[in-house]
Amino acid sequence: MSSLIGNAQQNNESKVNDLTVNQQSSLPVLAASKLSKTFNEGKNSVTVLHGLDLSVQAGEFVSIIGSSGSGKSTLLHLLGGLDLPTSGEVRVHGELLSAMNETKRGDVRNKSLGFVYQFHHLLGEFDAVENVAMPLLFRRDVHVDEARSQAIELLKKVGLGHRLDHKPGELSGGERQRVALARALVTRPSVVLADEPTGNLDRKTATDILALLGDLRRDLGMALLVVTHDESLAGAADRIMHMQDGRWLS
C-alpha cells in the first residue's frame, strides 16, 4: 500500500512539474502591459509612452518603427530594465522587473538580455576579445579563460577572427559594430534589444549587419527586438510595429 501511495505521489509531482515547464515555455520571453512613462521637468510633465502592450515570443524578430522622438528608445530602456515605468509592467520570462531590486535587475540584464546601440560603446583601452568577454567577467561563475574562449567563438561568428587583438580605434565602423554585436550575444541572451543598430553606418554596411543579426538569431535561437526609423531596414522582421507619439499605430 505504501508503495502505491508513493508511486501516486511521484506521478502527481511529475504532472505538476510537466505543467510548470509547459506554462513557462508558453510564456513570452519579454512582455509589457499598459506601459506608460512620464518625465517631470520642473513644474511641467511630459508623457512619452501611453499604455503600451507588447509581447515577444522566443525566437521572434520584431521591428519597431517610428520617427525620432516617438518614444522608441524610452520603450527599449524600460523593456531592458534600465529605467522603470511610471505605470504598467515589464516581465522577462514572466518575472516582474519592477518587483526586483537593482542588483536582481542587473542579473536579469546580464543573463537574459543583450543590448546593441547605434554607437558601439566599446572600451578603447581593451581589444576585441576583452570587450566581448566583459559581460561574462561580471559573473563570478565564469573563469576568465572560458570568457575569452566564448568571446573568440562569437568574434569568429561575426567574421572578425582576424581582428581578435585589435582595439576599437584600429577597427572600421562596421567592424566595431560587429564587436558590439558579439558582446551582446556572448551571454547567450533570450532577447537582444537593438536601438538603431545601423544608424551610424553606411547603407551597405547596415544591410550586412542586419543580415548578420538575422543569421545569428536563427543560429542561437534568440528573440530580436529592433527599433529603427528606417522602414527598409525593418523588412526582415517577422512582425513590424509602428509607433507615433508614444502610441502604437493600428
Coordinates of C-alpha atoms in Angstrom, one line a residue:
M1 CA 0.0 0.0 0.0
S2 CA 2.7 2.5 0.9
S3 CA 4.5 1.8 -2.4
L4 CA 1.2 2.5 -4.3
I5 CA 0.8 5.8 -2.4
G6 CA 4.4 6.7 -3.1
N7 CA 4.0 6.0 -6.8
A8 CA 0.9 8.0 -6.9
Q9 CA 2.6 10.9 -5.2
Q10 CA 5.5 10.7 -7.7
N11 CA 3.1 10.7 -10.6
N12 CA 1.3 13.7 -9.3
E13 CA 4.5 15.6 -8.7
S14 CA 5.7 14.7 -12.3
K15 CA 2.4 16.0 -13.7
V16 CA 2.8 19.3 -11.7
N17 CA 6.4 19.6 -12.9
D18 CA 5.4 19.0 -16.5
L19 CA 2.6 21.5 -16.2
T20 CA 5.0 24.1 -14.8
V21 CA 7.5 23.6 -17.6
N22 CA 4.8 23.8 -20.2
Q23 CA 3.5 27.0 -18.6
Q24 CA 6.9 28.5 -18.6
S25 CA 7.7 27.5 -22.2
S26 CA 4.4 29.2 -23.3
L27 CA 5.3 32.5 -21.7
P28 CA 6.6 35.2 -23.9
V29 CA 10.3 35.9 -23.3
L30 CA 9.5 39.6 -23.0
A31 CA 6.2 41.3 -22.3
A32 CA 4.9 44.7 -21.4
S33 CA 1.4 45.6 -20.2
K34 CA -0.2 49.1 -20.1
L35 CA 3.3 50.6 -20.1
S36 CA 3.5 54.4 -19.5
K37 CA 6.3 56.8 -18.8
T38 CA 6.2 60.4 -17.7
F39 CA 9.1 62.7 -17.2
N40 CA 8.9 65.6 -14.8
E41 CA 10.7 68.8 -15.7
G42 CA 10.3 71.3 -13.0
K43 CA 6.6 72.2 -12.9
N44 CA 5.9 70.5 -16.2
S45 CA 5.5 66.8 -17.0
V46 CA 5.8 65.1 -20.4
T47 CA 4.3 61.7 -21.0
V48 CA 6.3 59.9 -23.7
L49 CA 4.6 56.5 -23.6
H50 CA 0.9 55.9 -23.3
G51 CA -0.3 52.5 -22.0
L52 CA 1.6 50.3 -24.4
D53 CA 1.2 46.5 -24.6
L54 CA 3.9 44.3 -26.2
S55 CA 4.7 40.6 -26.3
V56 CA 7.8 39.0 -27.8
Q57 CA 8.0 35.2 -28.2
A58 CA 11.1 33.0 -28.1
G59 CA 13.0 33.3 -31.4
E60 CA 10.8 36.1 -32.8
F61 CA 12.2 39.0 -34.7
V62 CA 10.2 42.2 -34.1
S63 CA 10.9 45.7 -35.5
I64 CA 9.5 48.9 -34.0
I65 CA 9.4 51.8 -36.5
G66 CA 8.9 55.4 -35.6
S67 CA 10.4 58.8 -36.2
S68 CA 12.8 60.5 -33.8
G69 CA 11.1 61.5 -30.6
S70 CA 8.3 58.9 -31.0
G71 CA 9.3 57.1 -27.7
K72 CA 11.2 54.1 -29.2
S73 CA 14.4 54.4 -27.2
T74 CA 12.4 55.1 -24.0
L75 CA 10.5 51.9 -24.6
L76 CA 13.6 50.0 -25.1
H77 CA 15.1 51.3 -21.8
L78 CA 12.0 50.2 -19.9
L79 CA 12.0 46.8 -21.6
G80 CA 15.6 46.3 -20.7
G81 CA 15.1 47.3 -17.1
L82 CA 17.4 50.3 -17.5
D83 CA 14.6 52.5 -16.2
L84 CA 11.2 51.9 -14.5
P85 CA 7.8 52.8 -15.9
T86 CA 5.5 55.4 -14.3
S87 CA 2.8 52.8 -14.6
G88 CA 2.3 49.4 -16.2
E89 CA 4.7 46.5 -16.0
V90 CA 7.6 44.7 -17.8
R91 CA 8.2 40.9 -17.4
V92 CA 11.2 38.9 -18.6
H93 CA 10.3 35.2 -18.7
G94 CA 7.3 36.0 -16.5
E95 CA 9.3 37.8 -13.8
L96 CA 8.2 41.3 -13.0
L97 CA 11.2 43.7 -13.3
S98 CA 9.7 46.4 -11.1
A99 CA 9.5 44.0 -8.2
M100 CA 13.2 43.4 -8.3
N101 CA 16.0 45.5 -6.7
E102 CA 18.6 46.9 -8.9
T103 CA 21.0 44.0 -8.2
K104 CA 18.4 41.5 -9.3
R105 CA 17.5 43.5 -12.4
G106 CA 21.2 43.7 -13.3
D107 CA 21.4 39.9 -13.1
V108 CA 18.4 39.6 -15.4
R109 CA 20.0 42.0 -17.9
N110 CA 23.3 40.1 -17.8
K111 CA 21.8 36.6 -18.2
S112 CA 18.6 37.2 -20.3
L113 CA 19.1 40.4 -22.3
G114 CA 21.6 41.6 -24.8
F115 CA 21.9 45.3 -25.9
V116 CA 23.1 46.8 -29.2
Y117 CA 23.2 50.6 -29.7
Q118 CA 23.7 53.0 -32.6
F119 CA 27.1 53.8 -31.1
H120 CA 29.2 50.8 -30.2
H121 CA 30.2 51.9 -26.7
L122 CA 33.3 49.8 -26.8
L123 CA 36.1 50.4 -24.3
G124 CA 39.0 51.9 -26.2
E125 CA 41.8 50.5 -24.0
F126 CA 40.7 46.9 -24.5
D127 CA 41.0 44.7 -27.6
A128 CA 38.1 43.0 -29.3
V129 CA 38.3 39.8 -27.2
E130 CA 38.4 41.7 -24.0
N131 CA 35.5 43.9 -24.9
V132 CA 33.3 40.9 -25.9
A133 CA 34.3 38.9 -22.8
M134 CA 33.4 41.7 -20.4
P135 CA 29.8 40.8 -19.7
L136 CA 30.9 37.2 -18.8
L137 CA 33.6 38.5 -16.5
F138 CA 30.9 40.2 -14.3
R139 CA 29.7 36.7 -13.5
R140 CA 31.5 35.0 -10.6
D141 CA 30.9 31.5 -12.0
V142 CA 32.7 32.1 -15.4
H143 CA 36.5 31.7 -15.4
V144 CA 38.5 34.3 -17.4
D145 CA 39.7 31.6 -19.8
E146 CA 36.2 30.4 -20.5
A147 CA 35.1 34.0 -21.1
R148 CA 37.9 34.6 -23.6
S149 CA 37.1 31.3 -25.3
Q150 CA 33.4 32.2 -25.8
A151 CA 34.4 35.7 -26.9
I152 CA 36.7 34.4 -29.6
E153 CA 34.0 32.0 -30.8
L154 CA 31.5 34.9 -31.2
L155 CA 34.0 37.1 -32.9
K156 CA 34.7 34.4 -35.4
K157 CA 30.9 34.0 -36.0
V158 CA 30.7 37.7 -36.8
G159 CA 33.6 37.5 -39.2
L160 CA 36.3 39.1 -37.0
G161 CA 38.5 36.1 -36.3
H162 CA 41.4 38.0 -37.8
R163 CA 40.8 41.1 -35.6
L164 CA 40.9 39.5 -32.1
D165 CA 43.7 41.6 -30.7
H166 CA 42.7 44.9 -32.4
K167 CA 41.4 47.8 -30.2
P168 CA 38.3 49.8 -31.3
G169 CA 40.5 52.6 -32.7
E170 CA 42.0 50.1 -35.1
L171 CA 38.7 48.9 -36.5
S172 CA 36.3 50.3 -39.1
G173 CA 32.8 51.4 -38.1
G174 CA 31.3 48.2 -39.4
E175 CA 33.9 46.1 -37.5
R176 CA 33.3 48.0 -34.3
Q177 CA 29.5 47.3 -34.6
R178 CA 30.3 43.6 -35.2
V179 CA 32.3 43.6 -32.0
A180 CA 29.4 45.2 -30.2
L181 CA 27.0 42.6 -31.6
A182 CA 29.3 39.8 -30.4
R183 CA 29.4 41.4 -26.9
A184 CA 25.6 41.5 -26.8
L185 CA 25.4 37.8 -27.7
V186 CA 28.2 36.3 -25.6
T187 CA 26.0 35.7 -22.6
R188 CA 23.6 33.8 -24.9
P189 CA 20.6 36.0 -24.0
S190 CA 17.0 35.1 -24.6
V191 CA 16.3 38.5 -26.2
V192 CA 18.6 41.1 -27.9
L193 CA 17.3 44.7 -27.8
A194 CA 18.8 46.8 -30.6
D195 CA 18.4 50.6 -30.6
E196 CA 19.1 51.9 -34.1
P197 CA 21.9 49.4 -34.5
T198 CA 22.7 50.5 -38.1
G199 CA 22.0 54.2 -37.7
N200 CA 25.7 55.2 -37.7
L201 CA 26.6 53.0 -40.7
D202 CA 26.5 53.4 -44.5
R203 CA 23.8 51.6 -46.3
K204 CA 25.8 48.5 -47.4
T205 CA 27.4 48.0 -44.0
A206 CA 24.0 48.5 -42.4
T207 CA 22.4 45.8 -44.6
D208 CA 25.3 43.4 -43.8
I209 CA 24.9 44.0 -40.1
L210 CA 21.1 43.4 -40.2
A211 CA 21.6 40.2 -42.2
L212 CA 24.2 39.0 -39.7
L213 CA 21.8 39.8 -36.9
G214 CA 19.1 37.7 -38.6
D215 CA 21.5 34.8 -39.1
L216 CA 22.7 34.8 -35.5
R217 CA 19.2 35.0 -34.3
R218 CA 18.4 31.8 -36.1
D219 CA 21.6 30.0 -35.1
L220 CA 21.4 30.9 -31.4
G221 CA 17.6 30.7 -31.1
M222 CA 17.2 34.1 -29.5
A223 CA 14.5 36.7 -29.9
L224 CA 15.4 40.1 -31.5
L225 CA 13.7 43.4 -30.9
V226 CA 15.0 46.2 -33.1
V227 CA 13.9 49.9 -33.0
T228 CA 14.6 52.0 -36.1
H229 CA 13.3 54.9 -38.1
D230 CA 14.2 53.2 -41.4
E231 CA 11.4 51.0 -42.8
S232 CA 13.6 49.4 -45.4
L233 CA 15.9 48.0 -42.7
A234 CA 13.0 46.6 -40.8
G235 CA 11.6 44.5 -43.6
A236 CA 13.3 41.3 -42.5
A237 CA 11.3 41.1 -39.2
D238 CA 8.6 38.6 -38.5
R239 CA 6.5 41.4 -37.2
I240 CA 6.6 45.2 -37.7
M241 CA 5.1 47.6 -35.2
H242 CA 4.7 51.4 -35.9
M243 CA 4.9 53.9 -33.1
Q244 CA 3.9 57.6 -33.1
D245 CA 3.9 59.9 -30.1
G246 CA 4.3 57.1 -27.7
R247 CA 1.4 55.1 -29.0
W248 CA 1.0 52.1 -31.4
L249 CA -0.5 52.9 -34.8
S250 CA -3.2 50.5 -35.8

